[in-house]
Amino acid sequence: MDNNSRHKLRGIKVNKATDTLDFGTRQQNIEEDIFNKVNLDKFDLMQPPYDPVKLSRIVESSGTLGSCIEVMVDNVDGFGHELQYRGDKDDQKKPDVIKEREDLRDFFKRVNETQSFTKLRKALRRDYETTGNSYMEVVRYNDGHISTLYRADARYMRLQIKQKEEVEVEIPLFRKGKTIMTKIGRKFRRFAMITSIANAQVRYFKEYGDPRKMCAVSGKYESELGKGEKIIEEASEIIHFKQGNDTYGIPRWVGISSTVLGIRDADYVNYNLFSDQGIPPLAILVSGGRLTQDSVEDLVAIFESRKGVENFHKIAILEAAPADGNIDDIASQAKIDFKPLPQQDDILFGKYIDSSEKRIRAKFRIPALYLGLGEEFSRSTSQNIQMIAEQQSFFPERKDEDELINFTLMHDLNATNWKFRTVGPKLIEGAEAIDAIGKFARAGSLSINQSIKVMNRVLD
């Protein structure tokens, strides 16, 4: 299969004259709620325990939940990455080691036509925190090397059950100071994305590491093709990031989804107070007579049609007639009294909203300071809060993701001397770093080059 066929699935054309890639439209437009309109059993696809489309809508309508997710996106994947040398120190200046580092840097600077690896990871993290799943699509050249990486929309990706037969694959294992290629048996699964309701079209993907060729249109492997059948478009691969150990990932906030929805309803009630004024501002009490019909109609108009902020403090002119109809008798004249009704002078459900927001932050283990809610914090307190958040929330997420990237992409990128590491924030200020460098230098435990590297990080 030539490069043009290899990349047809992604809408990528190969200019044969220059042997370069021309990137076009990669993924077809997908209708919302598409999986609710198509019978998944027809394609042997498993339904996720929670509808990813509905989960995304909840996040869109929730201020606190959306803010917590953005905090995770920015603090886990937003600081970029670095390459750490893991070989013999004496070999670090060798030309092949330096070339390997530069090749890796070039790849991660632009993993597709519009994104760096950092930007792609932030998009994947947003899916990961919203739906509990994220999917990275890996497209290869004809020779098997990785060409580009893309985000596959987590709302519309579905999984097939793992296949019964095992496939023998080679994996690298680091044993006794060196890398040993070891053969193991693995069970793979297919991934699918429905792209058309009218024609019930499905685009298939194979699991990352599956060495078999598969047709993206039929979902059949090369060995399953019948007489006269062929691979129309070769399927690309999917790396599945998920929360938890189930087949599908489950977002960490699902356990408090009722709390998230409760805050949204409470906010709507407060908004509705201004537009509908659920409690009238006063009551009109008539004694010794009755309101005229015109006055009654005016009151109805005020309380039913004159709603909204612009109609606050509207007045009404009322007329009343005595009960016996004698307007000359002073004793029998009608009296009109206005009795103010108690009004809500503050936000409704204020305590409920505050406690609910704390529960949401606790699910993500995010301090209030990260959401801009901290009003008075000393410098030392802020640093301690940042340190705790790093240890409890952000660093463990980075470490898990780095491990998966090193076990998958870095191996396929032929990285033998370097490993991938996500960078975190600077936890110490410039003055503190300079003081620490001075102490280490005086003790003879820090070289000039090491000091320069540290200061480059501190001073950006």
Coordinates of C-alpha atoms in Angstrom, one line a residue:
M1 CA 0.0 0.0 0.0
D2 CA 1.4 3.4 -1.0
N3 CA 1.4 6.5 1.1
N4 CA -1.6 7.9 -0.6
S5 CA -3.7 4.9 0.4
R6 CA -2.1 4.9 3.9
H7 CA -3.3 8.5 4.6
K8 CA -6.6 8.4 2.7
L9 CA -8.4 7.6 6.0
R10 CA -7.3 10.9 7.4
G11 CA -7.9 12.9 4.3
I12 CA -4.1 13.3 3.8
K13 CA -2.9 13.2 0.2
V14 CA 0.7 12.5 -0.9
N15 CA 2.3 14.7 -3.4
K16 CA 4.2 12.1 -5.5
A17 CA 6.4 14.7 -7.1
T18 CA 7.9 16.0 -3.8
D19 CA 7.0 13.0 -1.6
T20 CA 5.4 15.3 0.9
L21 CA 2.1 15.1 2.8
D22 CA -0.8 17.4 1.9
F23 CA -3.2 17.6 4.8
G24 CA -6.9 17.9 4.1
T25 CA -10.0 17.3 6.1
R26 CA -9.3 14.5 8.6
Q27 CA -12.5 13.6 10.4
Q28 CA -16.0 13.9 8.9
N29 CA -18.5 16.0 10.6
I30 CA -20.6 14.0 13.1
E31 CA -24.1 14.7 14.1
E32 CA -24.7 15.2 17.8
D33 CA -26.4 12.3 19.6
I34 CA -25.5 10.1 16.7
F35 CA -25.1 7.0 18.8
N36 CA -28.6 7.4 20.2
K37 CA -30.0 7.1 16.7
V38 CA -28.0 4.1 15.5
N39 CA -28.3 0.6 16.7
L40 CA -24.9 -0.2 18.2
D41 CA -25.6 -4.0 18.3
K42 CA -25.6 -3.9 14.5
F43 CA -21.9 -3.1 14.7
D44 CA -21.1 -5.2 17.7
L45 CA -20.2 -2.0 19.7
M46 CA -20.4 -1.7 23.5
Q47 CA -22.5 1.0 25.0
P48 CA -20.6 3.1 27.6
P49 CA -22.0 3.2 31.2
Y50 CA -22.5 7.0 30.9
D51 CA -23.4 8.8 27.7
P52 CA -20.3 10.9 26.8
V53 CA -22.4 13.5 24.9
K54 CA -24.6 14.1 28.0
L55 CA -21.5 14.3 30.2
S56 CA -20.1 17.0 27.9
R57 CA -23.3 18.9 28.1
I58 CA -23.3 18.8 31.9
V59 CA -19.7 20.2 31.9
E60 CA -20.7 23.0 29.5
S61 CA -23.5 24.1 31.8
S62 CA -21.6 23.9 35.1
G63 CA -19.3 26.8 36.1
T64 CA -17.5 25.1 39.0
L65 CA -17.0 21.7 37.2
G66 CA -15.8 23.3 34.1
S67 CA -13.3 25.4 36.0
C68 CA -11.9 22.4 37.9
I69 CA -11.4 20.6 34.5
E70 CA -9.6 23.6 33.1
V71 CA -7.3 23.7 36.2
M72 CA -6.4 20.0 35.6
V73 CA -5.8 20.7 31.9
D74 CA -3.5 23.7 32.5
N75 CA -1.6 22.2 35.5
V76 CA -1.1 18.7 34.3
D77 CA -0.3 19.2 30.6
G78 CA 0.1 22.9 30.2
F79 CA 3.7 23.4 31.2
G80 CA 5.1 21.4 28.3
H81 CA 7.7 18.5 28.4
E82 CA 11.3 17.7 28.3
L83 CA 13.6 14.9 27.2
Q84 CA 15.7 13.3 29.8
Y85 CA 18.9 11.4 28.9
R86 CA 19.0 7.9 30.3
G87 CA 22.1 6.5 28.9
D88 CA 25.8 6.5 29.8
K89 CA 26.9 10.1 30.7
D90 CA 30.1 9.7 28.6
D91 CA 28.0 9.0 25.5
Q92 CA 25.7 12.0 25.8
K93 CA 27.8 14.1 23.3
K94 CA 27.9 11.4 20.6
P95 CA 26.4 12.5 17.2
D96 CA 23.8 9.7 17.1
V97 CA 22.6 10.6 20.6
I98 CA 22.3 14.3 19.8
K99 CA 20.6 13.5 16.5
E100 CA 18.0 11.3 18.3
R101 CA 17.2 14.1 20.7
E102 CA 16.8 16.6 17.8
D103 CA 14.5 14.2 15.9
L104 CA 12.3 13.8 18.9
R105 CA 12.1 17.5 19.5
D106 CA 11.2 18.1 15.9
F107 CA 8.4 15.6 16.1
F108 CA 6.9 16.8 19.3
K109 CA 7.0 20.5 18.2
R110 CA 4.4 19.6 15.5
V111 CA 2.6 16.3 15.8
N112 CA 0.1 17.3 13.1
E113 CA -0.7 20.2 10.8
T114 CA -2.1 22.5 13.5
Q115 CA -0.9 21.3 16.9
S116 CA 2.2 20.7 19.0
F117 CA 2.2 17.8 21.4
T118 CA 1.4 20.0 24.3
K119 CA -1.7 21.5 22.7
L120 CA -2.8 18.0 21.6
R121 CA -2.4 16.7 25.2
K122 CA -4.4 19.5 26.6
A123 CA -7.3 18.7 24.2
L124 CA -7.0 15.0 25.3
R125 CA -6.9 15.9 29.0
R126 CA -10.1 18.0 28.5
D127 CA -11.8 14.9 27.1
Y128 CA -10.3 12.7 29.8
E129 CA -11.7 14.8 32.6
T130 CA -15.0 15.3 31.0
T131 CA -15.9 11.8 29.8
G132 CA -13.3 9.7 31.6
N133 CA -11.9 8.7 28.2
S134 CA -9.6 10.2 25.6
Y135 CA -8.4 8.7 22.4
M136 CA -5.2 9.5 20.5
E137 CA -5.1 8.5 16.9
V138 CA -1.7 7.4 15.5
V139 CA -1.2 7.6 11.7
R140 CA 1.8 5.9 10.2
Y141 CA 3.8 6.1 7.0
N142 CA 4.0 3.1 4.7
D143 CA 7.3 2.0 6.3
G144 CA 5.5 1.8 9.7
H145 CA 7.0 4.9 11.3
I146 CA 4.7 7.4 13.0
S147 CA 3.8 10.4 10.9
T148 CA 1.1 12.3 12.8
L149 CA -1.0 12.2 16.0
Y150 CA -4.6 13.4 16.3
R151 CA -7.3 13.7 18.9
A152 CA -10.3 11.5 18.2
D153 CA -13.5 12.9 19.7
A154 CA -14.3 11.0 22.9
R155 CA -18.0 11.7 22.6
Y156 CA -18.4 9.5 19.5
M157 CA -15.8 6.8 19.9
R158 CA -17.0 3.3 20.8
L159 CA -15.3 0.0 21.6
Q160 CA -15.8 -3.6 20.5
I161 CA -15.2 -6.5 22.9
K162 CA -11.7 -7.9 23.1
Q163 CA -11.0 -10.6 20.6
K164 CA -10.6 -14.2 21.8
E165 CA -7.5 -15.0 19.8
E166 CA -4.1 -13.9 20.9
V167 CA -1.6 -12.2 18.6
E168 CA 2.1 -12.6 19.2
V169 CA 3.9 -9.3 19.4
E170 CA 7.3 -8.1 20.5
I171 CA 7.7 -5.6 23.3
P172 CA 10.9 -4.0 24.7
L173 CA 11.7 -4.9 28.4
F174 CA 14.6 -3.3 30.2
R175 CA 16.4 -6.2 32.0
K176 CA 19.9 -6.5 33.4
G177 CA 21.0 -3.1 32.2
K178 CA 19.8 -3.5 28.6
T179 CA 16.7 -3.6 26.5
I180 CA 15.5 -7.1 25.5
M181 CA 12.8 -7.7 22.9
T182 CA 10.3 -10.2 24.3
K183 CA 7.5 -12.0 22.6
I184 CA 4.1 -12.1 24.3
G185 CA 0.5 -12.9 23.4
R186 CA -1.9 -10.0 23.4
K187 CA -5.7 -9.7 22.8
F188 CA -6.7 -6.6 20.9
R189 CA -10.0 -4.8 20.2
R190 CA -11.4 -2.6 17.5
F191 CA -12.5 1.0 18.0
A192 CA -15.3 2.6 15.9
M193 CA -16.7 6.0 15.1
I194 CA -20.1 6.3 13.4
T195 CA -19.9 9.1 10.7
S196 CA -23.3 8.8 9.0
I197 CA -26.7 8.0 10.2
A198 CA -28.4 7.8 6.8
N199 CA -25.9 5.2 5.5
A200 CA -25.0 3.7 8.8
Q201 CA -21.3 4.2 8.0
V202 CA -18.7 3.3 10.6
R203 CA -15.0 4.2 10.5
Y204 CA -12.9 1.5 12.3
F205 CA -9.6 1.8 14.1
K206 CA -7.4 -0.8 15.5
E207 CA -5.8 -0.8 18.9
Y208 CA -2.3 0.6 19.2
G209 CA 0.3 -2.1 18.8
D210 CA -1.8 -4.4 16.7
P211 CA 0.5 -5.5 13.9
R212 CA -2.2 -6.8 11.6
K213 CA -3.5 -4.8 8.7
M214 CA -7.2 -3.8 9.0
C215 CA -9.7 -2.2 6.6
A216 CA -11.1 1.1 8.1
V217 CA -14.3 0.7 6.1
S218 CA -15.3 -3.0 6.8
G219 CA -13.4 -3.5 10.0
K220 CA -12.0 -6.7 8.7
Y221 CA -8.4 -7.8 9.1
E222 CA -6.4 -8.9 6.1
S223 CA -6.7 -12.5 7.1
E224 CA -10.6 -12.2 7.3
L225 CA -11.1 -10.8 3.8
G226 CA -13.1 -13.0 1.5
K227 CA -12.5 -13.7 -2.2
G228 CA -12.6 -10.5 -4.1
E229 CA -12.4 -8.3 -1.0
K230 CA -9.5 -6.0 -0.3
I231 CA -8.4 -3.3 2.1
I232 CA -9.9 -0.1 0.8
E233 CA -8.4 2.2 3.4
E234 CA -6.0 1.0 6.0
A235 CA -7.1 1.7 9.6
S236 CA -5.0 3.9 11.8
E237 CA -4.4 3.1 15.5
I238 CA -5.9 4.3 18.7
I239 CA -4.2 4.8 22.1
H240 CA -7.0 4.8 24.8
F241 CA -6.5 6.8 27.9
K242 CA -9.1 6.0 30.6
Q243 CA -9.9 6.6 34.2
G244 CA -10.4 3.4 36.2
N245 CA -10.1 -0.3 35.3
D246 CA -13.4 -0.8 33.4
T247 CA -13.7 -1.2 29.7
Y248 CA -14.7 2.4 29.4
G249 CA -13.3 5.1 31.7
I250 CA -15.6 6.7 34.2
P251 CA -15.0 10.4 35.1
R252 CA -14.0 11.2 38.6
W253 CA -17.0 13.6 39.1
V254 CA -19.7 11.1 38.3
G255 CA -20.3 10.3 41.9
I256 CA -21.4 13.9 42.6
S257 CA -23.2 14.4 39.4
S258 CA -26.4 15.2 41.3
T259 CA -24.5 17.9 43.2
V260 CA -23.3 19.4 39.9
L261 CA -26.9 19.4 38.5
G262 CA -28.2 20.8 41.8
I263 CA -25.9 23.9 41.6
R264 CA -27.1 24.4 38.0
D265 CA -30.8 24.3 39.1
A266 CA -30.0 26.6 42.1
D267 CA -28.4 29.2 39.7
Y268 CA -31.4 29.0 37.5
V269 CA -33.8 29.7 40.4
N270 CA -31.8 32.8 41.3
Y271 CA -31.8 33.9 37.7
N272 CA -35.5 33.2 37.4
L273 CA -36.1 35.4 40.4
F274 CA -35.2 38.5 38.4
S275 CA -37.2 37.6 35.3
D276 CA -40.4 36.2 37.0
Q277 CA -40.4 37.6 40.5
G278 CA -41.9 34.5 42.1
I279 CA -43.1 36.4 45.3
P280 CA -45.2 39.6 44.7
P281 CA -43.7 42.6 46.4
L282 CA -46.9 43.5 48.3
A283 CA -50.5 42.5 49.0
I284 CA -53.5 44.9 48.5
L285 CA -56.0 44.7 51.4
V286 CA -59.5 46.3 50.8
S287 CA -61.9 46.8 53.7
G288 CA -65.4 48.2 53.7
G289 CA -65.7 47.8 49.9
R290 CA -64.3 46.3 46.8
L291 CA -61.9 47.1 44.0
T292 CA -63.4 48.2 40.7
Q293 CA -63.2 45.8 37.8
D294 CA -60.7 48.1 36.1
S295 CA -58.4 48.1 39.1
V296 CA -58.5 44.3 39.3
E297 CA -57.5 44.0 35.7
D298 CA -54.6 46.5 36.3
L299 CA -53.3 44.3 39.1
V300 CA -53.5 41.2 37.0
A301 CA -51.5 42.9 34.3
I302 CA -48.9 44.0 36.8
F303 CA -48.3 40.6 38.3
E304 CA -48.6 38.5 35.2
S305 CA -47.2 40.6 32.3
R306 CA -44.9 43.2 33.9
K307 CA -42.1 40.9 34.9
G308 CA -38.3 41.4 34.7
V309 CA -35.7 43.7 36.1
E310 CA -37.0 46.7 34.1
N311 CA -40.4 46.5 35.8
F312 CA -39.2 46.5 39.4
H313 CA -41.0 49.1 41.6
K314 CA -43.8 49.7 39.2
I315 CA -46.9 51.3 40.8
A316 CA -50.6 50.9 40.2
I317 CA -53.4 53.4 40.6
L318 CA -56.4 51.7 42.2
E319 CA -60.0 52.6 42.6
A320 CA -62.4 51.1 45.2
A321 CA -66.2 51.4 45.8
P322 CA -68.1 51.1 49.1
A323 CA -69.8 47.8 49.7
D324 CA -73.3 49.5 49.9
G325 CA -72.6 51.8 47.0
N326 CA -73.1 55.0 49.2
I327 CA -70.1 57.2 48.4
D328 CA -71.3 60.1 50.6
D329 CA -71.3 58.1 53.9
I330 CA -67.9 58.6 55.4
A331 CA -68.3 55.6 57.8
S332 CA -69.0 53.3 54.8
Q333 CA -66.1 54.4 52.6
A334 CA -63.8 51.7 51.4
K335 CA -60.2 51.6 52.7
I336 CA -57.2 50.2 50.8
D337 CA -54.1 49.1 52.7
F338 CA -50.7 47.9 51.2
K339 CA -48.9 45.2 53.1
P340 CA -45.3 44.5 52.0
L341 CA -44.5 40.8 51.6
P342 CA -41.1 39.4 52.8
Q343 CA -38.6 39.4 50.0
Q344 CA -35.4 37.4 49.4
D345 CA -32.6 39.9 50.0
D346 CA -29.7 37.6 49.2
I347 CA -28.9 34.6 46.9
L348 CA -31.2 31.7 47.3
F349 CA -29.5 28.4 48.4
G350 CA -26.3 30.2 49.1
K351 CA -25.1 27.7 51.7
Y352 CA -26.0 24.8 49.5
I353 CA -24.1 26.2 46.5
D354 CA -21.0 26.9 48.7
S355 CA -20.9 23.4 50.2
S356 CA -21.6 21.8 46.8
E357 CA -18.7 23.7 45.1
K358 CA -16.4 22.4 47.9
R359 CA -17.5 18.9 47.2
I360 CA -16.7 19.3 43.5
R361 CA -13.3 20.7 44.3
A362 CA -12.7 17.8 46.7
K363 CA -13.3 15.3 44.0
F364 CA -10.5 16.8 41.9
R365 CA -8.5 17.6 45.1
I366 CA -8.0 21.2 43.9
P367 CA -7.5 24.0 46.5
A368 CA -9.8 27.0 46.3
L369 CA -6.8 29.2 45.4
Y370 CA -6.5 27.5 42.0
L371 CA -10.0 28.7 41.2
G372 CA -9.4 32.3 42.2
L373 CA -11.4 31.9 45.4
G374 CA -8.6 32.7 47.8
E375 CA -8.8 36.2 49.1
E376 CA -6.1 36.5 51.7
F377 CA -3.2 34.2 51.6
S378 CA 0.4 34.8 52.6
R379 CA 3.2 33.9 50.3
S380 CA 4.3 30.9 52.4
T381 CA 0.7 29.7 52.6
S382 CA 0.3 29.9 48.8
Q383 CA 3.5 28.0 48.3
N384 CA 2.4 25.3 50.7
I385 CA -1.0 25.0 48.9
Q386 CA 0.8 24.7 45.6
M387 CA 3.1 22.0 46.9
I388 CA 0.2 20.0 48.2
A389 CA -1.7 20.3 45.0
E390 CA 1.3 19.1 43.0
Q391 CA 1.8 16.1 45.3
Q392 CA -1.8 15.0 45.5
S393 CA -3.3 15.9 42.2
F394 CA -1.1 17.1 39.3
F395 CA 2.2 15.2 39.6
P396 CA 0.6 11.7 39.8
E397 CA -1.4 12.4 36.7
R398 CA 1.7 13.5 34.8
K399 CA 3.6 10.4 36.0
D400 CA 0.9 8.0 34.7
E401 CA 0.7 9.7 31.4
D402 CA 4.5 9.9 30.9
E403 CA 4.7 6.2 31.6
L404 CA 2.2 5.4 28.9
I405 CA 3.9 7.7 26.4
N406 CA 7.3 6.1 27.1
F407 CA 5.9 2.6 26.7
T408 CA 4.2 3.4 23.4
L409 CA 5.2 6.4 21.3
M410 CA 8.8 6.7 22.5
H411 CA 9.5 3.2 21.5
D412 CA 8.0 3.6 18.1
L413 CA 10.0 6.8 17.6
N414 CA 13.2 4.7 18.2
A415 CA 14.0 6.6 21.4
T416 CA 16.8 4.5 23.0
N417 CA 18.7 7.2 24.8
W418 CA 16.0 9.6 25.9
K419 CA 12.8 9.4 27.8
F420 CA 9.8 11.6 27.9
R421 CA 8.9 13.7 31.0
T422 CA 6.1 16.2 31.5
V423 CA 7.3 19.5 33.1
G424 CA 5.5 21.0 36.1
P425 CA 5.4 24.5 37.5
K426 CA 8.3 26.3 39.2
L427 CA 7.8 25.6 42.9
I428 CA 10.5 28.0 44.1
E429 CA 11.2 31.7 43.2
G430 CA 14.3 33.1 41.7
A431 CA 15.9 34.3 44.9
E432 CA 15.4 31.0 46.6
A433 CA 16.8 29.1 43.6
I434 CA 19.9 31.4 43.5
D435 CA 20.5 30.8 47.3
A436 CA 20.1 27.1 46.9
I437 CA 22.5 27.0 43.9
G438 CA 25.1 28.9 45.9
K439 CA 24.9 26.4 48.8
F440 CA 25.2 23.4 46.5
A441 CA 28.1 25.0 44.5
R442 CA 30.0 25.8 47.7
A443 CA 29.6 22.1 48.8
G444 CA 31.0 21.1 45.4
S445 CA 27.9 19.1 44.4
L446 CA 26.8 21.3 41.5
S447 CA 28.7 21.9 38.3
I448 CA 28.6 25.1 36.2
N449 CA 26.5 23.4 33.4
Q450 CA 24.1 22.1 36.0
S451 CA 23.7 25.5 37.5
I452 CA 23.0 27.0 34.1
K453 CA 20.3 24.4 33.4
V454 CA 18.6 25.2 36.7
M455 CA 18.7 28.9 36.2
N456 CA 17.3 28.6 32.7
R457 CA 14.3 26.9 34.2
V458 CA 13.9 29.5 37.0
L459 CA 14.4 32.5 34.7
D460 CA 12.4 30.9 31.8

